[in-house]
Coordinates of C-alpha atoms and ligand atoms in Angstrom, one line a residue:
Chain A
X1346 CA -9.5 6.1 -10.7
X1347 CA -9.4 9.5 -8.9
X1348 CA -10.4 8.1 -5.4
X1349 CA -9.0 8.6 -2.3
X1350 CA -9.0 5.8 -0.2
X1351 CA -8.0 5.7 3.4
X1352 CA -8.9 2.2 3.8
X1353 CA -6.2 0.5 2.1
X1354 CA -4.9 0.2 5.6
X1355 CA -7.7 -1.7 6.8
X1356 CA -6.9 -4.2 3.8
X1357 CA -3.7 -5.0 4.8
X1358 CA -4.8 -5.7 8.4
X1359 CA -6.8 -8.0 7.3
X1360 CA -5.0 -9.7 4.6
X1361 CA -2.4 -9.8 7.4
X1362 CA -4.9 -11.9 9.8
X1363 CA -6.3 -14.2 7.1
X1364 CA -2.5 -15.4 6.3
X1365 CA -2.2 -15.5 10.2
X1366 CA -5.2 -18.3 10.4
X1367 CA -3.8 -20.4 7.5
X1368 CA -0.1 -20.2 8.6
X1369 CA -2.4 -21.7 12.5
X1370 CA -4.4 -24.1 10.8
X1371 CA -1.5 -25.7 8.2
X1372 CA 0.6 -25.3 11.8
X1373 CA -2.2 -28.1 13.3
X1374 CA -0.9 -30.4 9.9
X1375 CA 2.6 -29.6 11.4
X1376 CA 3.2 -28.0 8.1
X1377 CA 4.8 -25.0 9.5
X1378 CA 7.2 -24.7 12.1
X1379 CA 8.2 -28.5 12.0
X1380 CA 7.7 -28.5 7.8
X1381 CA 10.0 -29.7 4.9
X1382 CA 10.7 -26.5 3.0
X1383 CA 8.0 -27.7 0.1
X1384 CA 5.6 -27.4 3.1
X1385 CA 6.8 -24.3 4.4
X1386 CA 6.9 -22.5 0.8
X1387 CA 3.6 -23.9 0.2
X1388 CA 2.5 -22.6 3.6
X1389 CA 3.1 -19.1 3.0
X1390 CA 1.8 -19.2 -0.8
X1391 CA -1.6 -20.6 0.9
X1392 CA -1.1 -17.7 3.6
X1393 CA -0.7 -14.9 0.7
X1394 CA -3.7 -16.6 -1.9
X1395 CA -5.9 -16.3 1.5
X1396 CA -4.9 -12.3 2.1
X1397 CA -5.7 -11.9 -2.1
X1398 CA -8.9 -13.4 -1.4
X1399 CA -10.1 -11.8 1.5
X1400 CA -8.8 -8.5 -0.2
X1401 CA -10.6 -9.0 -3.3
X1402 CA -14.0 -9.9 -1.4
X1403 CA -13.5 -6.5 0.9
X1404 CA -12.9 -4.3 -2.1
X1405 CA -15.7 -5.6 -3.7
X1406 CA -17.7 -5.3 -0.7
X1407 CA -16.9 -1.6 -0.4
X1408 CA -16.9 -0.4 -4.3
X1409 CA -19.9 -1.6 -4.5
X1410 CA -22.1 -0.7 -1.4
X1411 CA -19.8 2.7 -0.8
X1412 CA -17.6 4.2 -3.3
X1413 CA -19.5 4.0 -5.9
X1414 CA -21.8 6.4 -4.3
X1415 CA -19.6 8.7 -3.8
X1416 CA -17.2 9.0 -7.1
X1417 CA -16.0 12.1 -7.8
X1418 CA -16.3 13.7 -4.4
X1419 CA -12.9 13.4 -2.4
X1420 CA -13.9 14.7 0.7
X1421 CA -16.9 12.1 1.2
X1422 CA -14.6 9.7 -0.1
X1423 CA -11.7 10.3 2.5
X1424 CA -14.8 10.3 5.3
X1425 CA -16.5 7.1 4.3
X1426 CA -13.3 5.2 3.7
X1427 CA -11.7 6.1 7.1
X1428 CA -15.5 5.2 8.6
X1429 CA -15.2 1.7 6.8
X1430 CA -11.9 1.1 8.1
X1431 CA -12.6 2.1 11.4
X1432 CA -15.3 -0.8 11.5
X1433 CA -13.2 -3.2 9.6
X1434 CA -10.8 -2.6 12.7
X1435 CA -13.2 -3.1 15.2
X1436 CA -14.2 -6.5 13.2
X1437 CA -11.1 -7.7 14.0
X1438 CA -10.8 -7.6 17.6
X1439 CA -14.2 -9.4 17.4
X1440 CA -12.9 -12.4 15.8
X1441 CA -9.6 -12.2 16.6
X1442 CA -8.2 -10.5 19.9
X1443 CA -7.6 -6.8 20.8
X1444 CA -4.2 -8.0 21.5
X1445 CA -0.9 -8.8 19.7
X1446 CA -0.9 -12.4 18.1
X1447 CA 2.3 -14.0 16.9
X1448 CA 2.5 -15.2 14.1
X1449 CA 3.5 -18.5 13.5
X1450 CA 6.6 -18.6 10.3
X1451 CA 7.7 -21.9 8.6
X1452 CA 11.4 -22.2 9.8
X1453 CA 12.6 -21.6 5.9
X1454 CA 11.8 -18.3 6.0
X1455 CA 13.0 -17.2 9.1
X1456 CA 16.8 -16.2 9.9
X1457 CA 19.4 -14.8 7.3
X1458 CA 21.7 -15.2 4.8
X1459 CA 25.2 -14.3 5.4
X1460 CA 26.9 -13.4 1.7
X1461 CA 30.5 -12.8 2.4
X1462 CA 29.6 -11.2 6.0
X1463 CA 26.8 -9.4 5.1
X1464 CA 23.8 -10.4 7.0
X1465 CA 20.6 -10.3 5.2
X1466 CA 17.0 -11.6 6.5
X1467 CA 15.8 -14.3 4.2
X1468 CA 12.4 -12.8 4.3
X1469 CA 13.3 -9.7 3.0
X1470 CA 14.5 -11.0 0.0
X1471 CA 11.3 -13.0 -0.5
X1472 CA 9.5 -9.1 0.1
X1473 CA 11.8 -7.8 -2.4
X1474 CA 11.4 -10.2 -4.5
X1475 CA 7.3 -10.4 -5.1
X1476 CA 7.4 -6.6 -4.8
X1477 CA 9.2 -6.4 -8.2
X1478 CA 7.1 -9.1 -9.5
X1479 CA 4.1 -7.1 -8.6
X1480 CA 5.2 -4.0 -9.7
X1481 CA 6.1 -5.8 -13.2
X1482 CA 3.5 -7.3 -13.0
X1483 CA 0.8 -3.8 -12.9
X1484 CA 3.3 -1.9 -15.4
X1485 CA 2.9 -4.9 -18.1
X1486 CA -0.9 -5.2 -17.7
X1487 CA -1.1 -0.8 -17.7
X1488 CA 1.0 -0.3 -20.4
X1489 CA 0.6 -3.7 -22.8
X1490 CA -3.1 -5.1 -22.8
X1491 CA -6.3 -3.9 -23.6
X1492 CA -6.8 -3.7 -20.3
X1493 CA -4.7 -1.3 -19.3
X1494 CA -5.6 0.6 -22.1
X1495 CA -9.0 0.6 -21.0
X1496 CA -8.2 1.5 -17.2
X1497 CA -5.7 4.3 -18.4
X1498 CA -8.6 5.7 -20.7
X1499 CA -11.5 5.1 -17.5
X1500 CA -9.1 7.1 -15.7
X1501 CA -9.0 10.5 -18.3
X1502 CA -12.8 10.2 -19.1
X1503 CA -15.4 7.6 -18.3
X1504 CA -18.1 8.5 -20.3
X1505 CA -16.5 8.2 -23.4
X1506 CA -15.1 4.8 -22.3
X1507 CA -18.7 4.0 -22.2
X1508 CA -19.4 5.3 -24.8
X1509 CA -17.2 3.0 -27.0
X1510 CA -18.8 -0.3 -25.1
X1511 CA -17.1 -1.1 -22.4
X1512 CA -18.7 -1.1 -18.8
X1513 CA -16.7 0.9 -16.8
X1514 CA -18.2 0.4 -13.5
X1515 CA -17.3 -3.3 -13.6
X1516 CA -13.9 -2.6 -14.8
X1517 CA -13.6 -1.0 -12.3
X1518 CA -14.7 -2.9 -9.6
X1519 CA -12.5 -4.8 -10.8
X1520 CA -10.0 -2.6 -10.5
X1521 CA -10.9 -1.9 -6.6
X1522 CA -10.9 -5.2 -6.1
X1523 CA -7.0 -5.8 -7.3
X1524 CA -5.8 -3.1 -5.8
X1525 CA -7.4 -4.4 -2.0
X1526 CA -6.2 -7.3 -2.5
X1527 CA -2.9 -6.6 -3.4
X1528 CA -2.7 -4.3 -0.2
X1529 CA -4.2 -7.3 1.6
X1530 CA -1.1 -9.8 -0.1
X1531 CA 1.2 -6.5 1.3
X1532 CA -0.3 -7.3 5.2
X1533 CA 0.2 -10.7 4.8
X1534 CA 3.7 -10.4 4.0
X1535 CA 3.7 -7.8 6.8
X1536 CA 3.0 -9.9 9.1
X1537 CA 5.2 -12.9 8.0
X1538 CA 8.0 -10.5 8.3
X1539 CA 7.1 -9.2 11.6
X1540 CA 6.1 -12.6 13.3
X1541 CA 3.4 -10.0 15.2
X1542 CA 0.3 -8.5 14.2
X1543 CA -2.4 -6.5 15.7
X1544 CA -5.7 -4.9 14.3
X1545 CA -4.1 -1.2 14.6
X1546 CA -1.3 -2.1 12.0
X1547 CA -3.4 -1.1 9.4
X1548 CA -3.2 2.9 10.5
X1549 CA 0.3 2.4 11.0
X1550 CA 1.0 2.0 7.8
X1551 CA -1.3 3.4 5.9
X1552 CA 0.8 6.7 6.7
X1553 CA 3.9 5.3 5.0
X1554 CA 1.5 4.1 1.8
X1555 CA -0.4 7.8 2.1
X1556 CA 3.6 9.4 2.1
X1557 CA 4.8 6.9 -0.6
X1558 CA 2.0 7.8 -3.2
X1559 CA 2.3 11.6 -1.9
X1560 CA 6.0 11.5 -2.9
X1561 CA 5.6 9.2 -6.4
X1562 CA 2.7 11.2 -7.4
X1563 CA -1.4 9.8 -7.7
X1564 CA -2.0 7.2 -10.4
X1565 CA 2.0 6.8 -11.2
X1566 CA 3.2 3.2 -10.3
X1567 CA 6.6 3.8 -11.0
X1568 CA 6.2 7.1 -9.1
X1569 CA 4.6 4.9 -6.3
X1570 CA 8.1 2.2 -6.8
X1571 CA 10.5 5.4 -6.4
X1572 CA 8.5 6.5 -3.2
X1573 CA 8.7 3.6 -2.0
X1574 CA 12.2 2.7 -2.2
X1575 CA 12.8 6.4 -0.8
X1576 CA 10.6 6.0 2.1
X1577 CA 12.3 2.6 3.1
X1578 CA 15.6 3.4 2.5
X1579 CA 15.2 7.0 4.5
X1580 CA 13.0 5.4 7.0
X1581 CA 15.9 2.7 7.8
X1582 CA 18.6 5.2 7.5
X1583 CA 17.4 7.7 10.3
X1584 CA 15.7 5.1 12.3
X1585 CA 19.4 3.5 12.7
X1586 CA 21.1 6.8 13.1
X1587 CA 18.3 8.9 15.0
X1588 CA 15.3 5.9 16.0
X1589 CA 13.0 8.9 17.0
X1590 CA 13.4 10.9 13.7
X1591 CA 12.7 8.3 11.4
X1592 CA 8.7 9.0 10.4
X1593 CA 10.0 12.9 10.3
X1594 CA 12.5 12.4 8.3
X1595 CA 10.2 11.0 5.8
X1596 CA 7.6 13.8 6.4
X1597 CA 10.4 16.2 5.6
X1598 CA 11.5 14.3 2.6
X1599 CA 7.5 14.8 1.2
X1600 CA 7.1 18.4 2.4
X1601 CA 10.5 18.9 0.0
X1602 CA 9.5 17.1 -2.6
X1603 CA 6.1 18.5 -2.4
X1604 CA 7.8 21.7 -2.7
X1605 CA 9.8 21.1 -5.5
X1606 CA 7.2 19.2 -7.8
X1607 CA 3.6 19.7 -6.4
X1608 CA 2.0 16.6 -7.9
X1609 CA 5.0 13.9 -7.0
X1610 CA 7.7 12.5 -8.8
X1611 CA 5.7 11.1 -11.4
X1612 CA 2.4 12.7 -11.0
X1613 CA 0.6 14.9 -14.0
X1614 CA -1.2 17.8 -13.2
X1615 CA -4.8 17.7 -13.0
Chain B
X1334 CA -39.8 7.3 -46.3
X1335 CA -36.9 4.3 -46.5
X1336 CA -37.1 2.0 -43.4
X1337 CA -35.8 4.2 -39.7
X1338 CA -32.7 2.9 -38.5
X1339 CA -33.8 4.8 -35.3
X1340 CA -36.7 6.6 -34.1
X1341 CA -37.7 8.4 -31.0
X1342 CA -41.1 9.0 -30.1
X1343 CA -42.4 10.9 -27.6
X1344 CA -39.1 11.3 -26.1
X1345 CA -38.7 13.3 -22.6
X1346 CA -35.4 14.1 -20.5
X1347 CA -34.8 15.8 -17.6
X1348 CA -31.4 16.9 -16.1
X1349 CA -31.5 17.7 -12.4
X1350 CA -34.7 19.5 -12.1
X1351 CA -34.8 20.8 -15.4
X1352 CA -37.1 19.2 -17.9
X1353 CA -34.9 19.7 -21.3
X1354 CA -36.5 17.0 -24.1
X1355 CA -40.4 18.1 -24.0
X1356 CA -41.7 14.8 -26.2
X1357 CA -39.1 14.6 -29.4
X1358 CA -39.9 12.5 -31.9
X1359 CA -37.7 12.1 -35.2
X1360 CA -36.9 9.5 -37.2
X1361 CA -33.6 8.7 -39.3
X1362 CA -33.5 6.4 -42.1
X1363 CA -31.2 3.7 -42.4
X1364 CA -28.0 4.6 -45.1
X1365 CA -28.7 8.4 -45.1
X1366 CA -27.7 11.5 -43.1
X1367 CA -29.7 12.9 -41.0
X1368 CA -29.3 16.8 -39.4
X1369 CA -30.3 17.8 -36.2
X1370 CA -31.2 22.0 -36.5
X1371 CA -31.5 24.1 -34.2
X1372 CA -30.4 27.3 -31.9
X1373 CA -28.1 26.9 -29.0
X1374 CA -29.6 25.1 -26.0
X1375 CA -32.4 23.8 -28.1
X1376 CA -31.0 20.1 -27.0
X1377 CA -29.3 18.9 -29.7
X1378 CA -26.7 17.2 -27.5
X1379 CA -29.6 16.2 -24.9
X1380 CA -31.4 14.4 -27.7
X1381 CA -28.0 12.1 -28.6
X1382 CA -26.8 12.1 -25.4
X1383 CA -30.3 10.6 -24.7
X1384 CA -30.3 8.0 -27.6
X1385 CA -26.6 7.0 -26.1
X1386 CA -28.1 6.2 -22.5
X1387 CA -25.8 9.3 -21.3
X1388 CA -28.5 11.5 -20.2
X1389 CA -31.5 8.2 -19.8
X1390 CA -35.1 9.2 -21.2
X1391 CA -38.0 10.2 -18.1
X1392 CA -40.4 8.7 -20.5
X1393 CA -41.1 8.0 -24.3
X1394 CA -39.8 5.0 -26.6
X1395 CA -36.5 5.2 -28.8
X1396 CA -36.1 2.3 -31.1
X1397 CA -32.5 1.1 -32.8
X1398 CA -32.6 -1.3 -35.6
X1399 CA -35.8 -3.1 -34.6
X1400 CA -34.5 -2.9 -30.5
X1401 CA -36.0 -0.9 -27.8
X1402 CA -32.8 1.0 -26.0
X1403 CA -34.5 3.4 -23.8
X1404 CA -33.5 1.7 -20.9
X1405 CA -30.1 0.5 -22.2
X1406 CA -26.8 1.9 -20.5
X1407 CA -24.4 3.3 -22.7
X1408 CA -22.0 0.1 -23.3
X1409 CA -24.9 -1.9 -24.1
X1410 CA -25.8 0.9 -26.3
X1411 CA -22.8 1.1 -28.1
X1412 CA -22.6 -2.5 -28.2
X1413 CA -25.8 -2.8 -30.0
X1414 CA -24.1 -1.0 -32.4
X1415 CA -24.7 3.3 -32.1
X1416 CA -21.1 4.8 -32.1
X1417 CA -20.8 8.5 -30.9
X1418 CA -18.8 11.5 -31.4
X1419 CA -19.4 14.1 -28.7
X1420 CA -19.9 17.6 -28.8
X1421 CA -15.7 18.4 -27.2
X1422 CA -13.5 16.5 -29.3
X1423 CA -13.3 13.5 -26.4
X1424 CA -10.3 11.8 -27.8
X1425 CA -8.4 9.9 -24.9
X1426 CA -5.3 12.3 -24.6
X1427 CA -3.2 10.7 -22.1
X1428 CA -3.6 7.7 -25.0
X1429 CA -1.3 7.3 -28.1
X1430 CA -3.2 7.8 -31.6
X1431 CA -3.2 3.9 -32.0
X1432 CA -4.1 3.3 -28.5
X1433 CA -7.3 5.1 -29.2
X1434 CA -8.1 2.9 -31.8
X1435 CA -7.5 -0.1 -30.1
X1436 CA -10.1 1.0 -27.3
X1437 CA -12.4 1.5 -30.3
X1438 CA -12.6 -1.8 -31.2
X1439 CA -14.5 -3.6 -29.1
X1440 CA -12.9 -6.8 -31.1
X1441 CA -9.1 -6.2 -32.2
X1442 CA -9.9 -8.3 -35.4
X1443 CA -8.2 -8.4 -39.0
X1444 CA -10.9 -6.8 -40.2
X1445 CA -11.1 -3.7 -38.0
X1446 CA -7.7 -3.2 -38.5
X1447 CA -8.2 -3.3 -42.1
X1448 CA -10.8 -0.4 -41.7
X1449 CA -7.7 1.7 -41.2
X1450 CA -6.7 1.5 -44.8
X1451 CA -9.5 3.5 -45.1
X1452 CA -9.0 5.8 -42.2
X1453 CA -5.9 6.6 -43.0
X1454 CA -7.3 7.7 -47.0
X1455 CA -9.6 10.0 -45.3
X1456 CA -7.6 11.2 -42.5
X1457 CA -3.8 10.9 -43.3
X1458 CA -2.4 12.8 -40.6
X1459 CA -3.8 10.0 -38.2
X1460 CA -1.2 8.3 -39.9
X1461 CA 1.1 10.5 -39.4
X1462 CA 0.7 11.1 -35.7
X1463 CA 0.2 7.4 -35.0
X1464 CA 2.2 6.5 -32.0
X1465 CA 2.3 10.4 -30.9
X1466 CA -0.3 11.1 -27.6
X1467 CA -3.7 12.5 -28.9
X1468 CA -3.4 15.2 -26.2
X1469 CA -0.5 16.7 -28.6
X1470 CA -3.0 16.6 -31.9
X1471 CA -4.4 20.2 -33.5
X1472 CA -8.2 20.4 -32.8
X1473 CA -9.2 19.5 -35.9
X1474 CA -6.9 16.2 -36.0
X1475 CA -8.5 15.8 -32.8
X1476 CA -11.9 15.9 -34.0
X1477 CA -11.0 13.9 -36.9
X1478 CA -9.5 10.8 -34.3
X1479 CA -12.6 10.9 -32.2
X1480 CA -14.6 10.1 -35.7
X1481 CA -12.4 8.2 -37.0
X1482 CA -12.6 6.4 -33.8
X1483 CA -16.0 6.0 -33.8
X1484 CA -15.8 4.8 -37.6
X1485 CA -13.4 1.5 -36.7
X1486 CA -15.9 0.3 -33.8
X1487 CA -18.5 -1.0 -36.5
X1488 CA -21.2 0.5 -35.7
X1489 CA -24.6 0.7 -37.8
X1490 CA -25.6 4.5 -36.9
X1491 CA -22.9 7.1 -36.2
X1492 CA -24.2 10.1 -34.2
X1493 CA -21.8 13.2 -34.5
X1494 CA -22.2 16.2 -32.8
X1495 CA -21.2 19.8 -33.9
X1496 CA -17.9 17.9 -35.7
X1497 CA -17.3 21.4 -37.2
X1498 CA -16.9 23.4 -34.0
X1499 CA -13.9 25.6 -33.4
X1500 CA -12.5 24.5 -36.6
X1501 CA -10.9 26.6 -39.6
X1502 CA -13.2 26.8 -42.9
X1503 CA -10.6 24.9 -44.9
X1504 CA -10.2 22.2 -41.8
X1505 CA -14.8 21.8 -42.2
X1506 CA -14.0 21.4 -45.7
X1507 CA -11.7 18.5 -45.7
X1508 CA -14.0 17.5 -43.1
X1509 CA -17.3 17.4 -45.4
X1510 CA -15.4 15.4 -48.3
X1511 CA -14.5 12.7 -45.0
X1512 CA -18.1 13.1 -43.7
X1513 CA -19.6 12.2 -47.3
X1514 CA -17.1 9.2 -47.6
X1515 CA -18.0 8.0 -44.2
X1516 CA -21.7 8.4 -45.5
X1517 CA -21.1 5.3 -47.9
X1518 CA -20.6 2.9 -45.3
X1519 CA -22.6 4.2 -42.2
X1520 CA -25.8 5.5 -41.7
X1521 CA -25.2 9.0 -39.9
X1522 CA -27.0 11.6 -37.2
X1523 CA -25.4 15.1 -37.1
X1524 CA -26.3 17.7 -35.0
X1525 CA -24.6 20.7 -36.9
X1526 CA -24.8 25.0 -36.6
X1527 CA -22.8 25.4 -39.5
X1528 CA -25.1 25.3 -42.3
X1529 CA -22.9 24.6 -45.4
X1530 CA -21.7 21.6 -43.7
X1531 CA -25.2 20.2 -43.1
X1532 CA -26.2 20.8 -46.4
X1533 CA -23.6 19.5 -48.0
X1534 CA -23.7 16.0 -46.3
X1535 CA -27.1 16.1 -44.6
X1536 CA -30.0 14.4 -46.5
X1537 CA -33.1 14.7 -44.1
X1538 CA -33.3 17.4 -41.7
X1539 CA -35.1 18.1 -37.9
X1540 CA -34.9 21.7 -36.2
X1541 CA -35.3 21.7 -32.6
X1542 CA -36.7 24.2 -30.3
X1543 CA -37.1 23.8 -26.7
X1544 CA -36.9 20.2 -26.7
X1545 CA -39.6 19.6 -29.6
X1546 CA -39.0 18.9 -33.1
X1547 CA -40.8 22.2 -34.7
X1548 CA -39.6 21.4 -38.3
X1549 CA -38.5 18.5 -40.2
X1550 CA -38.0 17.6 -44.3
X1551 CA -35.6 16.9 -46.9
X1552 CA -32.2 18.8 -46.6
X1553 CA -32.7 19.6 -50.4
X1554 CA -36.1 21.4 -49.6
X1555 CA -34.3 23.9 -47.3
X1556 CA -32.1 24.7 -48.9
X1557 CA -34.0 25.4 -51.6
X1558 CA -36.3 27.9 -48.9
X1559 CA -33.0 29.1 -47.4
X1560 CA -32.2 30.7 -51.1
X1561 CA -35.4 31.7 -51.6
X1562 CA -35.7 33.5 -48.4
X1563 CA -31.6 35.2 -49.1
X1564 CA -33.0 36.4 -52.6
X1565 CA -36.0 37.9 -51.9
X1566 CA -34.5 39.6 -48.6
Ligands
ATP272 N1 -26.3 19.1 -16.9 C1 -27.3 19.9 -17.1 N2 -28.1 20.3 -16.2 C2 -29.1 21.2 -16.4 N3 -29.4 21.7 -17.6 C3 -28.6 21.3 -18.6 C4 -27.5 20.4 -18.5 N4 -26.9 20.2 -19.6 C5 -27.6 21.0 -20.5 N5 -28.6 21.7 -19.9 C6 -29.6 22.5 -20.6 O1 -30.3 21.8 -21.5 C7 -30.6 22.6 -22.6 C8 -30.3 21.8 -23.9 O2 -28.9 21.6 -23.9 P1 -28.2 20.9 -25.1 O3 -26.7 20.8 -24.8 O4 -28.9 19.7 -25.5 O5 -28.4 22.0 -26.3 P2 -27.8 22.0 -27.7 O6 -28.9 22.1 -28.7 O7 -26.8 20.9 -28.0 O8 -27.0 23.4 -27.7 P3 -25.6 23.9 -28.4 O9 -25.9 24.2 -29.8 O10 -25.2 25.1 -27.6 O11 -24.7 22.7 -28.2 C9 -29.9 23.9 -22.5 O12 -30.8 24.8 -22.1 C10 -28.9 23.6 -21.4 O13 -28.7 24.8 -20.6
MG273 MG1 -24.8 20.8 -28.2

């Protein structure tokens, strides 16, 4: 869609606190940490349909009263969207705290497996697990339906999209909206994994999300899935070997890249 | 006169601070050709762009099949049933041949995709290139998707502009034979500079100068002038 914007992070904070309220108030039904597992799954489902809601409304919210004035200008667009995140930040210690809040995890998801002495957190394959889905998900609805059809052909040249019937601004609202609150559905998860969140996680990881699409290449999601994978596994790697190397490392795995094949993995000049 | 498909009246656009339609008014019949005339920058391309909602009237009326659209954004536009061709050849490139179709229909019904039938008779190498990306077409297979394209959204008027531009004479041939085919089924606008195309498919013409309509008649009746004028020069 050819906009930049910075506040994705602020999404995922706040798709991190609204699975944070329901996991507390399904904790008051003693759904959570004293649950059967139906309760628990059904828990963090709850938690994750909150975070796509609350995404979706924010992204609406924003195409609407701000992007959309300010399509096809990137530099307003980085401005506007780090201003709107700033707030949504600021929103959040309102209602919430300034401070760290724990968050409470239905005892099913917690802990690890141990296949054949290999220790993996349970969680983490839950992550792993609705990651592919999503990302199967986007690919089949890009690449197989009208439309994705329609959004790839918004994407080259909106006019003529018009042009042929279709409104393109609410397609793409639409659009705005999905992606928000599938960074929202990311925060929530986020803060599952963690057990901790707090309203500055957003900025912290916007950087990795900014690095990923850097390294994929804009408006590739399989370029997006590689970077991804690259920034975890590198991040993990140097962070066990080296702790305080870890976000260089991945810096220095962009600059190379970057130096290599300007526009990502997957990207297409413009 | 047979019954106007569309007409414009008093029509006035202005881009930025430039005031580029100064009051057109034309009028094209329903199942004919009409051919918009006229120098470069006399706003050819302003006047359908203006019809399409692109480039939205400052004031005036323009009437579609019994339906004030002055107002109307594009989709709704198109939806009402005005297809459009513009001036660059805007097929979707990063889209496959048949994924450009399937965009142009607004329904994916049996009987659009029967349209292709004929398609394919006028255009054959769209058959050819079908599942190939449109960004890898020549220009002229190009130009002859993004009509094509327009063709399979059933639409009642067609407006093409400058279809001929930057293609070979033998390319604007094949292209007049596909453009009087297309006239049996559609009613057509065409803003055209190359003359032997517009008089071989154009019926009615209007020459436009500075954003007025300072001519208008029956293609026949120019041409007719245009050979008087080359034989007595
Ligand atoms: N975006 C714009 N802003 C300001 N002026 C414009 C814009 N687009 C076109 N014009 C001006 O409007 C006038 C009419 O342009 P238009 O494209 O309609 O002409 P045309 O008859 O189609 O010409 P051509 O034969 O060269 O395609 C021109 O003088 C052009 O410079
Ligand atoms: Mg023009």
């Amino acid at each position: 869609m050819d906009v930049l914007n910075l506040a994705h992070g602020a999404f995922f904070a706040w798709g991190a606190y609204a699975g944070f309220a329901v996991l507390n108030a399904l904790n008051g039904l003693g759904w959570v940490e004293t649950g059967t597992l139906g309760q628990g799954i059904l828990s963090v489902l709850l938690a994750l349909l909150a975070a796509l809601a609350i995404g979706g409304v924010l992204g609406l919210f924003l195409e609407r009263v701000i992007i959309q004035r300010v399509y096809g200008d990137h530099l307003k667009q980085i401005l506007i969207t780090m201003g709107a995140s700033m707030v949504l930040a600021e929103v959040i210690k309102v209602l919430w705290s300034p401070n760290n809040q724990t968050v409470l995890v239905p005892l099913s998801f917690t802990g690890s497996y141990d296949v054949m002495d290999v220790v993996i957190n349970k969680f983490r394959v839950v992550a792993i697990v609705v990651g592919l889905a999503v990302y199967a998900g986007v690919m089949a609805v890009m690449q197989k339906t009208k439309l994705g059809i329609i959004i790839r052909a918004g994407v080259e040249n909106r006019e003529v999209v018009q042009t042929l019937g279709y409104n393109i601004n609410r397609i793409f609202t639409g659009v705005f909206m999905a992606g928000a609150a599938l960074a929202a559905v990311g925060g929530s998860m986020w803060g599952i994994f963690r057990e901790q969140i707090t309203p500055a996680m957003g900025d912290e990881n916007l950087i990795f999300a900014l690095i990923v699409v850097i390294i994929g290449g804009m408006g590739s999601v399989t370029g997006s899935f590689l970077g991804a994978c690259m920034v975890g596994l590198a991040f993990n790697y140097v962070a066990y070997l080296v702790p305080k190397l870890a976000l260089g490392a991945n810096i220095l795995i962009m600059v190379i890249i970057l130096l290599i094949k300007p526009w990502g993995l997957m990207g297409r000049e413009q | 006169m047979p019954e106007a498909i569309l007409s414009l009246a008093g029509v006035h656009t202005h881009l930025g601070q430039h005031h580029i339609l100064q009051g057109v008014s034309l009028e094209a019949a329903r199942g004919r050709a009409t051919v918009l005339l006229g120098r470069n920058g006399a706003g050819k391309s302003t006047t359908l762009r203006t019809v399409m909602g692109l480039t939205p009237a400052s004031a005036g009326s323009v009437v579609f099949d019994g339906r004030a659209i002055e107002k109307a954004r594009p989709y709704a536009v198109a939806r009402a049933g005005v297809g459009f061709v513009p001036e660059d050849q805007a097929v979707l490139r990063g889209l496959t041949v048949e994924e450009n179709f399937r965009l142009a229909m607004l329904q994916e019904s049996p009987e659009a995709w029967a349209k292709l039938d004929t398609i394919f008779e006028l255009f054959a190498d769209l058959k050819k290139f079908w599942r190939a990306k449109a960004g890898v077409l020549s220009g002229g297979q190009k130009q002859m998707l993004a009509i094509a394209r327009a063709f399979v959204g059933d639409h009642k008027l067609l407006l093409i502009d400058e279809p001929s531009k930057g293609l070979a004479p033998i390319v604007v041939d094949h292209l007049i034979a596909s453009l009087n085919q297309l006239k049996q089924h559609t009613t057509i606008i065409l803003v055209e500079q190359n003359f032997h195309l517009a008089s071989q498919v154009g019926s009615d013409y209007f020459i436009l100068d500075d954003g007025r309509v300072v001519h208008s008649g029956l293609m026949k009746a120019l041409v007719d002038d245009e050979g008087l004028k080359q034989s007595s020069a």
